[in-house]
PDB file of C-alpha atoms in Angstrom:
ATOM      1  CA  MET P   2      25.712 -28.930  -9.338  1.00  0.00           C
ATOM      2  CA  HIS P   3      24.967 -26.546 -12.000  1.00  0.00           C
ATOM      3  CA  ASP P   4      21.721 -28.306 -12.790  1.00  0.00           C
ATOM      4  CA  VAL P   5      20.757 -28.209  -8.796  1.00  0.00           C
ATOM      5  CA  LYS P   6      21.353 -24.625  -8.498  1.00  0.00           C
ATOM      6  CA  LYS P   7      19.460 -23.818 -11.569  1.00  0.00           C
ATOM      7  CA  ASN P   8      16.535 -25.917 -10.443  1.00  0.00           C
ATOM      8  CA  ASP P   9      16.506 -24.497  -6.961  1.00  0.00           C
ATOM      9  CA  SER P  10      16.468 -20.669  -8.603  1.00  0.00           C
ATOM     10  CA  GLN P  11      13.600 -21.957 -10.734  1.00  0.00           C
ATOM     11  CA  SER P  12      11.844 -23.498  -7.742  1.00  0.00           C
ATOM     12  CA  LYS P  13      12.316 -20.133  -5.895  1.00  0.00           C
ATOM     13  CA  ILE P  14      11.021 -17.744  -8.830  1.00  0.00           C
ATOM     14  CA  LYS P  15       8.091 -20.271  -8.912  1.00  0.00           C
ATOM     15  CA  SER P  16       7.116 -19.489  -5.353  1.00  0.00           C
ATOM     16  CA  LEU P  17       7.889 -15.891  -5.547  1.00  0.00           C
ATOM     17  CA  PRO P  18       4.572 -14.117  -3.599  1.00  0.00           C
ATOM     18  CA  ILE P  19       2.652 -11.327  -5.473  1.00  0.00           C
ATOM     19  CA  MET P  20       2.601 -10.155  -2.037  1.00  0.00           C
ATOM     20  CA  LEU P  21       6.274  -8.961  -1.970  1.00  0.00           C
ATOM     21  CA  PHE P  22       5.007  -5.655  -3.797  1.00  0.00           C
ATOM     22  CA  ALA P  23       3.344  -4.615  -0.639  1.00  0.00           C
ATOM     23  CA  GLY P  24       7.372  -4.015   0.122  1.00  0.00           C
ATOM     24  CA  THR P  25       7.523  -1.397  -2.714  1.00  0.00           C
ATOM     25  CA  MET P  26       4.268   0.127  -1.433  1.00  0.00           C
ATOM     26  CA  GLY P  27       6.079   0.751   2.032  1.00  0.00           C
ATOM     27  CA  LEU P  28       9.250   1.820   0.325  1.00  0.00           C
ATOM     28  CA  GLY P  29       7.211   4.209  -2.217  1.00  0.00           C
ATOM     29  CA  GLY P  30       5.442   5.678   0.911  1.00  0.00           C
ATOM     30  CA  LEU P  31       8.505   6.141   2.978  1.00  0.00           C
ATOM     31  CA  CYS P  32       9.869   8.423   0.053  1.00  0.00           C
ATOM     32  CA  ALA P  33       6.560  10.211  -0.097  1.00  0.00           C
ATOM     33  CA  ALA P  34       6.394  10.919   3.582  1.00  0.00           C
ATOM     34  CA  TYR P  35      10.002  12.019   3.774  1.00  0.00           C
ATOM     35  CA  LYS P  36       9.421  14.494   0.657  1.00  0.00           C
ATOM     36  CA  LYS P  37       6.590  16.256   2.798  1.00  0.00           C
ATOM     37  CA  LEU P  38       8.657  16.247   5.902  1.00  0.00           C
ATOM     38  CA  SER P  39      11.446  17.847   4.271  1.00  0.00           C
ATOM     39  CA  LYS P  40       9.287  20.597   3.004  1.00  0.00           C
ATOM     40  CA  ILE P  41       8.467  21.482   6.551  1.00  0.00           C
ATOM     41  CA  PHE P  42      11.875  20.986   8.042  1.00  0.00           C
ATOM     42  CA  ASP P  43      14.115  21.625   5.328  1.00  0.00           C
ATOM     43  CA  LEU P  44      15.858  17.973   5.382  1.00  0.00           C
ATOM     44  CA  PRO P  45      18.515  17.091   2.938  1.00  0.00           C
ATOM     45  CA  GLY P  46      17.184  16.136  -0.612  1.00  0.00           C
ATOM     46  CA  GLU P  47      20.506  13.680  -1.183  1.00  0.00           C
ATOM     47  CA  ILE P  48      18.119  11.448   1.339  1.00  0.00           C
ATOM     48  CA  PHE P  49      15.242  11.606  -0.914  1.00  0.00           C
ATOM     49  CA  SER P  50      17.451  10.812  -3.749  1.00  0.00           C
ATOM     50  CA  ALA P  51      18.966   7.907  -2.142  1.00  0.00           C
ATOM     51  CA  LEU P  52      15.343   6.349  -1.110  1.00  0.00           C
ATOM     52  CA  ARG P  53      14.390   7.076  -4.440  1.00  0.00           C
ATOM     53  CA  THR P  54      16.921   5.128  -6.194  1.00  0.00           C
ATOM     54  CA  LEU P  55      16.287   2.216  -3.508  1.00  0.00           C
ATOM     55  CA  ASP P  56      12.760   2.129  -4.218  1.00  0.00           C
ATOM     56  CA  CYS P  57      13.210   2.125  -7.967  1.00  0.00           C
ATOM     57  CA  THR P  58      15.898  -0.553  -7.567  1.00  0.00           C
ATOM     58  CA  VAL P  59      13.875  -2.939  -5.636  1.00  0.00           C
ATOM     59  CA  PHE P  60      10.783  -2.352  -7.550  1.00  0.00           C
ATOM     60  CA  CYS P  61      12.571  -3.184 -10.611  1.00  0.00           C
ATOM     61  CA  LEU P  62      14.364  -6.378  -9.425  1.00  0.00           C
ATOM     62  CA  LEU P  63      11.144  -7.984  -8.158  1.00  0.00           C
ATOM     63  CA  SER P  64       9.242  -6.862 -11.282  1.00  0.00           C
ATOM     64  CA  ALA P  65      11.889  -8.521 -13.189  1.00  0.00           C
ATOM     65  CA  PHE P  66      11.572 -11.634 -11.134  1.00  0.00           C
ATOM     66  CA  TYR P  67       7.778 -11.920 -11.505  1.00  0.00           C
ATOM     67  CA  LEU P  68       7.867 -10.805 -15.121  1.00  0.00           C
ATOM     68  CA  PHE P  69      10.011 -14.169 -15.480  1.00  0.00           C
ATOM     69  CA  LYS P  70       7.660 -16.061 -13.113  1.00  0.00           C
ATOM     70  CA  LEU P  71       5.083 -14.730 -15.335  1.00  0.00           C
ATOM     71  CA  LEU P  72       6.614 -16.170 -18.471  1.00  0.00           C
ATOM     72  CA  LYS P  73       7.901 -19.250 -17.034  1.00  0.00           C
ATOM     73  CA  PHE P  74       5.106 -20.517 -14.551  1.00  0.00           C
ATOM     74  CA  LYS P  75       1.746 -18.976 -15.866  1.00  0.00           C
ATOM     75  CA  GLU P  76      -0.140 -21.618 -13.782  1.00  0.00           C
ATOM     76  CA  GLU P  77       1.022 -20.244 -10.591  1.00  0.00           C
ATOM     77  CA  VAL P  78       0.310 -16.616 -11.657  1.00  0.00           C
ATOM     78  CA  LYS P  79      -2.915 -17.645 -12.793  1.00  0.00           C
ATOM     79  CA  ALA P  80      -3.584 -19.337  -9.334  1.00  0.00           C
ATOM     80  CA  GLU P  81      -2.449 -16.196  -7.344  1.00  0.00           C
ATOM     81  CA  PHE P  82      -4.833 -13.963  -9.806  1.00  0.00           C
ATOM     82  CA  SER P  83      -7.751 -16.157  -8.679  1.00  0.00           C
ATOM     83  CA  HIS P  84      -7.420 -16.136  -5.020  1.00  0.00           C
ATOM     84  CA  PRO P  85      -9.590 -14.213  -3.264  1.00  0.00           C
ATOM     85  CA  ILE P  86      -7.161 -12.772  -1.093  1.00  0.00           C
ATOM     86  CA  LYS P  87      -3.522 -12.600  -3.239  1.00  0.00           C
ATOM     87  CA  ILE P  88      -5.577 -10.948  -6.153  1.00  0.00           C
ATOM     88  CA  ASN P  89      -5.655  -7.851  -3.997  1.00  0.00           C
ATOM     89  CA  PHE P  90      -1.893  -7.818  -3.922  1.00  0.00           C
ATOM     90  CA  PHE P  91      -1.444  -7.150  -7.854  1.00  0.00           C
ATOM     91  CA  GLY P  92      -3.019  -3.676  -6.902  1.00  0.00           C
ATOM     92  CA  GLY P  93       0.318  -3.452  -4.888  1.00  0.00           C
ATOM     93  CA  PHE P  94       2.248  -3.599  -8.050  1.00  0.00           C
ATOM     94  CA  ILE P  95       0.344  -0.758  -9.406  1.00  0.00           C
ATOM     95  CA  ILE P  96       0.273   1.421  -6.517  1.00  0.00           C
ATOM     96  CA  SER P  97       3.952   0.995  -6.427  1.00  0.00           C
ATOM     97  CA  LEU P  98       4.057   2.196  -9.941  1.00  0.00           C
ATOM     98  CA  PHE P  99       2.052   5.383  -9.001  1.00  0.00           C
ATOM     99  CA  LEU P 100       4.574   5.995  -6.039  1.00  0.00           C
ATOM    100  CA  LEU P 101       7.505   5.920  -8.243  1.00  0.00           C
ATOM    101  CA  ALA P 102       5.506   8.226 -10.273  1.00  0.00           C
ATOM    102  CA  LEU P 103       5.212  10.492  -7.682  1.00  0.00           C
ATOM    103  CA  ALA P 104       8.954  10.166  -6.925  1.00  0.00           C
ATOM    104  CA  TYR P 105       9.880  10.992  -9.981  1.00  0.00           C
ATOM    105  CA  LYS P 106       7.740  13.788 -10.915  1.00  0.00           C
ATOM    106  CA  ASP P 107      10.537  16.530 -10.982  1.00  0.00           C
ATOM    107  CA  ALA P 108      11.625  14.244 -14.328  1.00  0.00           C
ATOM    108  CA  PRO P 109       8.437  14.927 -16.486  1.00  0.00           C
ATOM    109  CA  ARG P 110       8.663  12.366 -19.186  1.00  0.00           C
ATOM    110  CA  LEU P 111       9.544   9.504 -16.700  1.00  0.00           C
ATOM    111  CA  TYR P 112       6.560  10.859 -14.492  1.00  0.00           C
ATOM    112  CA  TYR P 113       4.214  10.738 -17.330  1.00  0.00           C
ATOM    113  CA  SER P 114       5.403   7.462 -18.606  1.00  0.00           C
ATOM    114  CA  LEU P 115       4.773   5.687 -15.125  1.00  0.00           C
ATOM    115  CA  PHE P 116       1.801   7.541 -14.252  1.00  0.00           C
ATOM    116  CA  TYR P 117      -0.385   6.806 -17.290  1.00  0.00           C
ATOM    117  CA  ALA P 118       0.858   2.893 -17.362  1.00  0.00           C
ATOM    118  CA  ALA P 119      -0.239   2.509 -13.865  1.00  0.00           C
ATOM    119  CA  LEU P 120      -3.511   4.797 -14.678  1.00  0.00           C
ATOM    120  CA  GLY P 121      -4.382   2.316 -17.526  1.00  0.00           C
ATOM    121  CA  LEU P 122      -3.455  -0.924 -15.283  1.00  0.00           C
ATOM    122  CA  GLN P 123      -5.653   0.561 -12.188  1.00  0.00           C
ATOM    123  CA  THR P 124      -8.673   1.277 -14.434  1.00  0.00           C
ATOM    124  CA  ILE P 125      -8.491  -2.378 -16.062  1.00  0.00           C
ATOM    125  CA  PHE P 126      -7.887  -3.469 -12.671  1.00  0.00           C
ATOM    126  CA  THR P 127     -10.738  -1.864 -10.781  1.00  0.00           C
ATOM    127  CA  LEU P 128     -13.208  -3.387 -13.468  1.00  0.00           C
ATOM    128  CA  TYR P 129     -11.687  -6.720 -13.127  1.00  0.00           C
ATOM    129  CA  VAL P 130     -11.689  -6.972  -9.523  1.00  0.00           C
ATOM    130  CA  ILE P 131     -15.335  -5.728  -8.925  1.00  0.00           C
ATOM    131  CA  SER P 132     -16.358  -8.012 -11.535  1.00  0.00           C
ATOM    132  CA  PHE P 133     -14.288 -10.949  -9.794  1.00  0.00           C
ATOM    133  CA  TRP P 134     -16.235 -10.411  -6.740  1.00  0.00           C
ATOM    134  CA  ILE P 135     -19.628 -10.328  -8.415  1.00  0.00           C
ATOM    135  CA  ASP P 136     -19.188 -13.732 -10.303  1.00  0.00           C
ATOM    136  CA  GLU P 137     -17.469 -15.593  -7.662  1.00  0.00           C
ATOM    137  CA  LYS P 138     -18.502 -17.030  -4.524  1.00  0.00           C
ATOM    138  CA  PHE P 139     -16.785 -16.151  -1.433  1.00  0.00           C
ATOM    139  CA  ASP P 140     -16.277 -17.570   2.085  1.00  0.00           C
ATOM    140  CA  ILE P 141     -16.716 -14.635   4.478  1.00  0.00           C
ATOM    141  CA  ALA P 142     -13.562 -15.813   6.308  1.00  0.00           C
ATOM    142  CA  THR P 143     -11.455 -14.643   3.227  1.00  0.00           C
ATOM    143  CA  LEU P 144     -12.597 -11.115   3.973  1.00  0.00           C
ATOM    144  CA  ASN P 145      -9.969  -8.874   5.467  1.00  0.00           C
ATOM    145  CA  PRO P 146      -8.424  -5.410   5.088  1.00  0.00           C
ATOM    146  CA  ALA P 147      -6.146  -6.415   2.367  1.00  0.00           C
ATOM    147  CA  TRP P 148      -9.515  -6.111   0.258  1.00  0.00           C
ATOM    148  CA  PHE P 149      -9.098  -2.203   0.392  1.00  0.00           C
ATOM    149  CA  ILE P 150      -5.623  -2.402  -1.498  1.00  0.00           C
ATOM    150  CA  PRO P 151      -7.472  -2.298  -5.223  1.00  0.00           C
ATOM    151  CA  VAL P 152      -9.695   0.656  -3.612  1.00  0.00           C
ATOM    152  CA  VAL P 153      -6.651   2.749  -2.470  1.00  0.00           C
ATOM    153  CA  GLY P 154      -5.219   2.641  -5.729  1.00  0.00           C
ATOM    154  CA  ASN P 155      -8.244   4.889  -7.161  1.00  0.00           C
ATOM    155  CA  LEU P 156      -7.871   7.270  -4.294  1.00  0.00           C
ATOM    156  CA  LEU P 157      -3.814   7.751  -4.628  1.00  0.00           C
ATOM    157  CA  ILE P 158      -4.666   8.896  -8.380  1.00  0.00           C
ATOM    158  CA  PRO P 159      -6.251  12.405  -7.426  1.00  0.00           C
ATOM    159  CA  ILE P 160      -3.011  13.146  -5.044  1.00  0.00           C
ATOM    160  CA  ILE P 161      -0.432  12.271  -7.841  1.00  0.00           C
ATOM    161  CA  ALA P 162      -2.313  13.295 -10.783  1.00  0.00           C
ATOM    162  CA  GLU P 163      -2.505  16.881 -12.496  1.00  0.00           C
ATOM    163  CA  LYS P 164      -6.100  18.429 -11.342  1.00  0.00           C
ATOM    164  CA  SER P 165      -8.649  17.758 -13.467  1.00  0.00           C
ATOM    165  CA  GLN P 166     -12.498  17.029 -13.685  1.00  0.00           C
ATOM    166  CA  ALA P 167     -11.877  13.411 -15.038  1.00  0.00           C
ATOM    167  CA  ILE P 168      -9.767  12.365 -11.711  1.00  0.00           C
ATOM    168  CA  TRP P 169     -12.956  12.833 -10.102  1.00  0.00           C
ATOM    169  CA  TYR P 170     -13.886   9.669 -11.177  1.00  0.00           C
ATOM    170  CA  TYR P 171     -11.182   8.004  -9.676  1.00  0.00           C
ATOM    171  CA  PHE P 172     -11.693   9.709  -6.197  1.00  0.00           C
ATOM    172  CA  SER P 173     -15.424   9.075  -6.434  1.00  0.00           C
ATOM    173  CA  LEU P 174     -14.728   5.065  -7.129  1.00  0.00           C
ATOM    174  CA  GLY P 175     -12.165   4.934  -4.352  1.00  0.00           C
ATOM    175  CA  LEU P 176     -14.604   6.684  -1.770  1.00  0.00           C
ATOM    176  CA  PHE P 177     -17.335   4.611  -2.765  1.00  0.00           C
ATOM    177  CA  PHE P 178     -16.293   1.047  -2.826  1.00  0.00           C
ATOM    178  CA  TRP P 179     -14.002   1.981   0.848  1.00  0.00           C
ATOM    179  CA  ILE P 180     -17.392   2.705   2.609  1.00  0.00           C
ATOM    180  CA  ILE P 181     -19.086  -0.361   1.052  1.00  0.00           C
ATOM    181  CA  LEU P 182     -15.749  -2.594   1.736  1.00  0.00           C
ATOM    182  CA  PHE P 183     -15.741  -1.435   4.985  1.00  0.00           C
ATOM    183  CA  ALA P 184     -18.993  -2.196   6.175  1.00  0.00           C
ATOM    184  CA  VAL P 185     -18.482  -5.656   4.877  1.00  0.00           C
ATOM    185  CA  ILE P 186     -15.216  -6.198   6.580  1.00  0.00           C
ATOM    186  CA  PHE P 187     -16.255  -4.736   9.990  1.00  0.00           C
ATOM    187  CA  TYR P 188     -19.286  -7.047   9.733  1.00  0.00           C
ATOM    188  CA  ARG P 189     -16.570 -10.051   9.277  1.00  0.00           C
ATOM    189  CA  LEU P 190     -14.403  -9.030  12.335  1.00  0.00           C
ATOM    190  CA  VAL P 191     -17.068  -8.456  14.437  1.00  0.00           C
ATOM    191  CA  PHE P 192     -19.761 -11.589  13.822  1.00  0.00           C
ATOM    192  CA  TYR P 193     -17.226 -13.956  12.584  1.00  0.00           C
ATOM    193  CA  ASP P 194     -14.005 -15.955  13.642  1.00  0.00           C
ATOM    194  CA  LYS P 195     -10.935 -13.752  14.395  1.00  0.00           C
ATOM    195  CA  LEU P 196      -8.348 -13.272  11.553  1.00  0.00           C
ATOM    196  CA  ALA P 197      -5.630 -15.943  11.349  1.00  0.00           C
ATOM    197  CA  ASP P 198      -2.343 -14.279  12.970  1.00  0.00           C
ATOM    198  CA  LYS P 199      -0.596 -13.881   9.634  1.00  0.00           C
ATOM    199  CA  PHE P 200      -3.632 -11.486   8.566  1.00  0.00           C
ATOM    200  CA  VAL P 201      -3.912  -9.682  11.734  1.00  0.00           C
ATOM    201  CA  PRO P 202      -1.372  -6.848  10.364  1.00  0.00           C
ATOM    202  CA  THR P 203      -3.619  -6.298   7.354  1.00  0.00           C
ATOM    203  CA  LEU P 204      -5.930  -4.353  10.003  1.00  0.00           C
ATOM    204  CA  VAL P 205      -3.597  -1.367   9.704  1.00  0.00           C
ATOM    205  CA  ILE P 206      -4.788  -0.998   6.228  1.00  0.00           C
ATOM    206  CA  THR P 207      -7.602   0.576   7.785  1.00  0.00           C
ATOM    207  CA  LEU P 208      -5.633   4.041   8.085  1.00  0.00           C
ATOM    208  CA  ALA P 209      -4.841   4.220   4.264  1.00  0.00           C
ATOM    209  CA  PRO P 210      -8.380   4.821   2.982  1.00  0.00           C
ATOM    210  CA  PRO P 211      -9.509   7.801   5.086  1.00  0.00           C
ATOM    211  CA  ALA P 212      -5.750   9.404   5.018  1.00  0.00           C
ATOM    212  CA  MET P 213      -5.667   9.362   1.268  1.00  0.00           C
ATOM    213  CA  ALA P 214      -9.240  10.141   0.489  1.00  0.00           C
ATOM    214  CA  PHE P 215      -8.190  13.089   2.786  1.00  0.00           C
ATOM    215  CA  LEU P 216      -5.372  14.075   0.949  1.00  0.00           C
ATOM    216  CA  GLY P 217      -7.465  13.570  -2.460  1.00  0.00           C
ATOM    217  CA  TYR P 218     -10.399  15.685  -1.461  1.00  0.00           C
ATOM    218  CA  VAL P 219      -8.140  18.447  -0.333  1.00  0.00           C
ATOM    219  CA  LYS P 220      -6.419  18.706  -3.574  1.00  0.00           C
ATOM    220  CA  LEU P 221      -9.381  18.429  -5.638  1.00  0.00           C
ATOM    221  CA  THR P 222     -11.289  21.265  -3.736  1.00  0.00           C
ATOM    222  CA  GLU P 223      -8.151  23.334  -2.492  1.00  0.00           C
ATOM    223  CA  GLN P 224      -9.857  23.426   1.099  1.00  0.00           C
ATOM    224  CA  PHE P 225      -9.952  22.139   4.137  1.00  0.00           C
ATOM    225  CA  ASP P 226     -13.551  22.197   4.911  1.00  0.00           C
ATOM    226  CA  ALA P 227     -15.887  20.034   7.292  1.00  0.00           C
ATOM    227  CA  PHE P 228     -16.008  16.882   5.019  1.00  0.00           C
ATOM    228  CA  ALA P 229     -12.010  17.159   4.725  1.00  0.00           C
ATOM    229  CA  ALA P 230     -12.041  17.270   8.579  1.00  0.00           C
ATOM    230  CA  ILE P 231     -14.131  14.018   8.952  1.00  0.00           C
ATOM    231  CA  LEU P 232     -11.849  12.361   6.560  1.00  0.00           C
ATOM    232  CA  LEU P 233      -8.896  13.406   8.556  1.00  0.00           C
ATOM    233  CA  ASN P 234     -10.587  12.522  12.098  1.00  0.00           C
ATOM    234  CA  ILE P 235     -11.658   9.067  11.158  1.00  0.00           C
ATOM    235  CA  ASN P 236      -7.742   8.768  10.389  1.00  0.00           C
ATOM    236  CA  VAL P 237      -7.191  10.004  13.604  1.00  0.00           C
ATOM    237  CA  PHE P 238      -9.468   7.229  15.342  1.00  0.00           C
ATOM    238  CA  PHE P 239      -7.936   4.252  13.223  1.00  0.00           C
ATOM    239  CA  ALA P 240      -4.419   5.419  14.805  1.00  0.00           C
ATOM    240  CA  ALA P 241      -5.588   5.418  18.225  1.00  0.00           C
ATOM    241  CA  LEU P 242      -7.273   2.048  17.475  1.00  0.00           C
ATOM    242  CA  ILE P 243      -4.101   0.837  16.109  1.00  0.00           C
ATOM    243  CA  LEU P 244      -2.332   1.913  19.307  1.00  0.00           C
ATOM    244  CA  PHE P 245      -4.916   0.943  21.599  1.00  0.00           C
ATOM    245  CA  SER P 246      -4.823  -2.523  20.279  1.00  0.00           C
ATOM    246  CA  TYR P 247      -1.047  -2.841  20.164  1.00  0.00           C
ATOM    247  CA  LYS P 248      -1.151  -6.120  22.115  1.00  0.00           C
ATOM    248  CA  ARG P 249      -2.784  -7.984  19.346  1.00  0.00           C
ATOM    249  CA  PHE P 250       0.342  -7.016  17.035  1.00  0.00           C
ATOM    250  CA  ILE P 251       3.624  -7.674  19.399  1.00  0.00           C
ATOM    251  CA  LYS P 252       3.445 -11.566  19.632  1.00  0.00           C
ATOM    252  CA  LEU P 253       2.886 -12.200  16.232  1.00  0.00           C
ATOM    253  CA  LYS P 254       5.126 -14.401  14.239  1.00  0.00           C
ATOM    254  CA  PHE P 255       6.810 -12.794  11.138  1.00  0.00           C
ATOM    255  CA  ALA P 256       4.966 -12.929   7.619  1.00  0.00           C
ATOM    256  CA  LEU P 257       4.852 -10.922   4.513  1.00  0.00           C
ATOM    257  CA  SER P 258       1.738  -9.408   5.684  1.00  0.00           C
ATOM    258  CA  TRP P 259       3.984  -7.462   8.235  1.00  0.00           C
ATOM    259  CA  TRP P 260       4.648  -4.704   5.062  1.00  0.00           C
ATOM    260  CA  ALA P 261       0.910  -3.958   5.826  1.00  0.00           C
ATOM    261  CA  PHE P 262       2.380  -1.814   8.614  1.00  0.00           C
ATOM    262  CA  THR P 263       4.249   0.518   6.208  1.00  0.00           C
ATOM    263  CA  PHE P 264       2.316   2.218   3.499  1.00  0.00           C
ATOM    264  CA  PRO P 265      -1.067   2.910   5.611  1.00  0.00           C
ATOM    265  CA  THR P 266       1.244   4.537   8.272  1.00  0.00           C
ATOM    266  CA  ALA P 267       3.043   6.471   5.689  1.00  0.00           C
ATOM    267  CA  ALA P 268      -0.390   7.755   4.086  1.00  0.00           C
ATOM    268  CA  SER P 269      -1.536   8.878   7.659  1.00  0.00           C
ATOM    269  CA  SER P 270       2.169  10.652   8.284  1.00  0.00           C
ATOM    270  CA  ILE P 271       1.424  12.432   4.905  1.00  0.00           C
ATOM    271  CA  ALA P 272      -2.106  13.429   5.835  1.00  0.00           C
ATOM    272  CA  PHE P 273      -1.336  14.741   9.095  1.00  0.00           C
ATOM    273  CA  LEU P 274       1.661  16.883   7.760  1.00  0.00           C
ATOM    274  CA  LYS P 275      -0.805  18.126   5.207  1.00  0.00           C
ATOM    275  CA  ALA P 276      -3.251  19.202   7.808  1.00  0.00           C
ATOM    276  CA  TYR P 277      -0.281  20.874   9.735  1.00  0.00           C
ATOM    277  CA  GLU P 278       0.526  22.536   6.601  1.00  0.00           C
ATOM    278  CA  ILE P 279      -2.904  23.785   6.046  1.00  0.00           C
ATOM    279  CA  THR P 280      -3.735  24.776   9.894  1.00  0.00           C
ATOM    280  CA  GLN P 281      -0.774  24.893  11.800  1.00  0.00           C
ATOM    281  CA  SER P 282      -1.874  23.127  14.404  1.00  0.00           C
ATOM    282  CA  ASP P 283       0.864  21.262  16.197  1.00  0.00           C
ATOM    283  CA  PHE P 284      -1.147  18.592  17.147  1.00  0.00           C
ATOM    284  CA  TYR P 285      -1.203  17.406  13.583  1.00  0.00           C
ATOM    285  CA  LEU P 286       2.441  17.896  13.333  1.00  0.00           C
ATOM    286  CA  VAL P 287       3.270  15.956  16.652  1.00  0.00           C
ATOM    287  CA  LEU P 288       1.170  13.236  14.723  1.00  0.00           C
ATOM    288  CA  GLY P 289       2.662  13.330  11.498  1.00  0.00           C
ATOM    289  CA  VAL P 290       6.171  13.162  12.901  1.00  0.00           C
ATOM    290  CA  GLY P 291       5.234  10.436  15.289  1.00  0.00           C
ATOM    291  CA  ALA P 292       3.712   8.267  12.384  1.00  0.00           C
ATOM    292  CA  PHE P 293       6.811   9.047  10.080  1.00  0.00           C
ATOM    293  CA  ALA P 294       9.170   7.755  13.047  1.00  0.00           C
ATOM    294  CA  ALA P 295       6.743   4.484  13.241  1.00  0.00           C
ATOM    295  CA  LEU P 296       7.132   4.302   9.479  1.00  0.00           C
ATOM    296  CA  VAL P 297      10.907   4.584   9.263  1.00  0.00           C
ATOM    297  CA  ALA P 298      11.433   1.840  12.599  1.00  0.00           C
ATOM    298  CA  SER P 299       8.619  -0.517  10.864  1.00  0.00           C
ATOM    299  CA  ILE P 300      10.421  -0.543   7.366  1.00  0.00           C
ATOM    300  CA  LEU P 301      13.423  -1.223   9.091  1.00  0.00           C
ATOM    301  CA  ILE P 302      12.376  -3.683  11.060  1.00  0.00           C
ATOM    302  CA  VAL P 303      10.288  -5.519   8.511  1.00  0.00           C
ATOM    303  CA  GLY P 304      12.844  -5.109   5.750  1.00  0.00           C
ATOM    304  CA  PHE P 305      15.298  -6.908   7.923  1.00  0.00           C
ATOM    305  CA  LEU P 306      12.963  -9.622   8.812  1.00  0.00           C
ATOM    306  CA  THR P 307      12.084 -10.187   5.035  1.00  0.00           C
ATOM    307  CA  ALA P 308      15.837 -10.447   4.039  1.00  0.00           C
ATOM    308  CA  LYS P 309      16.474 -12.968   6.375  1.00  0.00           C
ATOM    309  CA  SER P 310      13.378 -14.993   5.517  1.00  0.00           C
ATOM    310  CA  ILE P 311      14.375 -14.730   1.555  1.00  0.00           C
ATOM    311  CA  ILE P 312      18.136 -15.942   2.494  1.00  0.00           C
ATOM    312  CA  ASN P 313      16.634 -18.652   4.824  1.00  0.00           C
ATOM    313  CA  GLY P 314      14.033 -19.620   1.638  1.00  0.00           C
ATOM    314  CA  GLU P 315      11.332 -19.429   4.305  1.00  0.00           C
ATOM    315  CA  ILE P 316       9.361 -16.718   1.863  1.00  0.00           C
ATOM    316  CA  PHE P 317       9.176 -19.255  -0.849  1.00  0.00           C
ATOM    317  CA  SER P 318       7.375 -21.422   1.305  1.00  0.00           C
ATOM    318  CA  GLU P 319       4.717 -19.462   2.622  1.00  0.00           C
ATOM    319  CA  LYS P 320       1.226 -19.946   2.244  1.00  0.00           C
TER     320      LYS P 320
END
């Protein structure tokens, strides 16, 4: 009996999907969005501390399990790292690390340790992924907005880092490859077969790059100019487009890709709330609070369905 349970546990770890780190991205985004909202409405700091602890706990547990998978089942990890879609979710681990650094910015030693670890990984990961895209031949059907994830990591750095000239490197990379990838992905969405149902939620990822580019640009330049307004309005447009297209989401069967609803919504909420801080426009405040409400609802729903799927073992058989 003991051997059966042990084999079952190892089988589950062997099948542990890297896409689960999209969940820690969502939790990290919730922490950051709540912190921004709490500055505006003077909300309790205890809630932020609880959210931060939850995010850290889930991230550490998931990382420990995936490290065990790496040590025990190297070929399975290698297969994920060589997969045209799954490789992008390794960026989810790095983004989660950045978000933890942001959450613990009030603890300088921990902040710098997490930030520089994530910075090193992001620098190497970006070079590797771009080389991977160039060297391999891909079917255009494998393209979906999840390909933005490695790019989003670069756009996150200026938001979290101390301002310096070197940080422009990461902002420039993120902005450049976001524009290129968007053109290619939009071409695929318009002229080729529609996305498989399980990848439809990744369309929400289109919210993240313009929101984060706006936040990074405003921090680096310390001004809300025409370019900042362009980035923010692109985010507004995609938010409106997602809402306008709600029917394509409501009948979907649950999959891990549902976590794509969370982090981009958090990024949008923070961008709108930042715009409110600068302009004092109630329009942006309504958008920011609305996006935050949608974020909380999506995390509660997707978190519940994920937990249920883990208990039933469905997560470990998802392709």
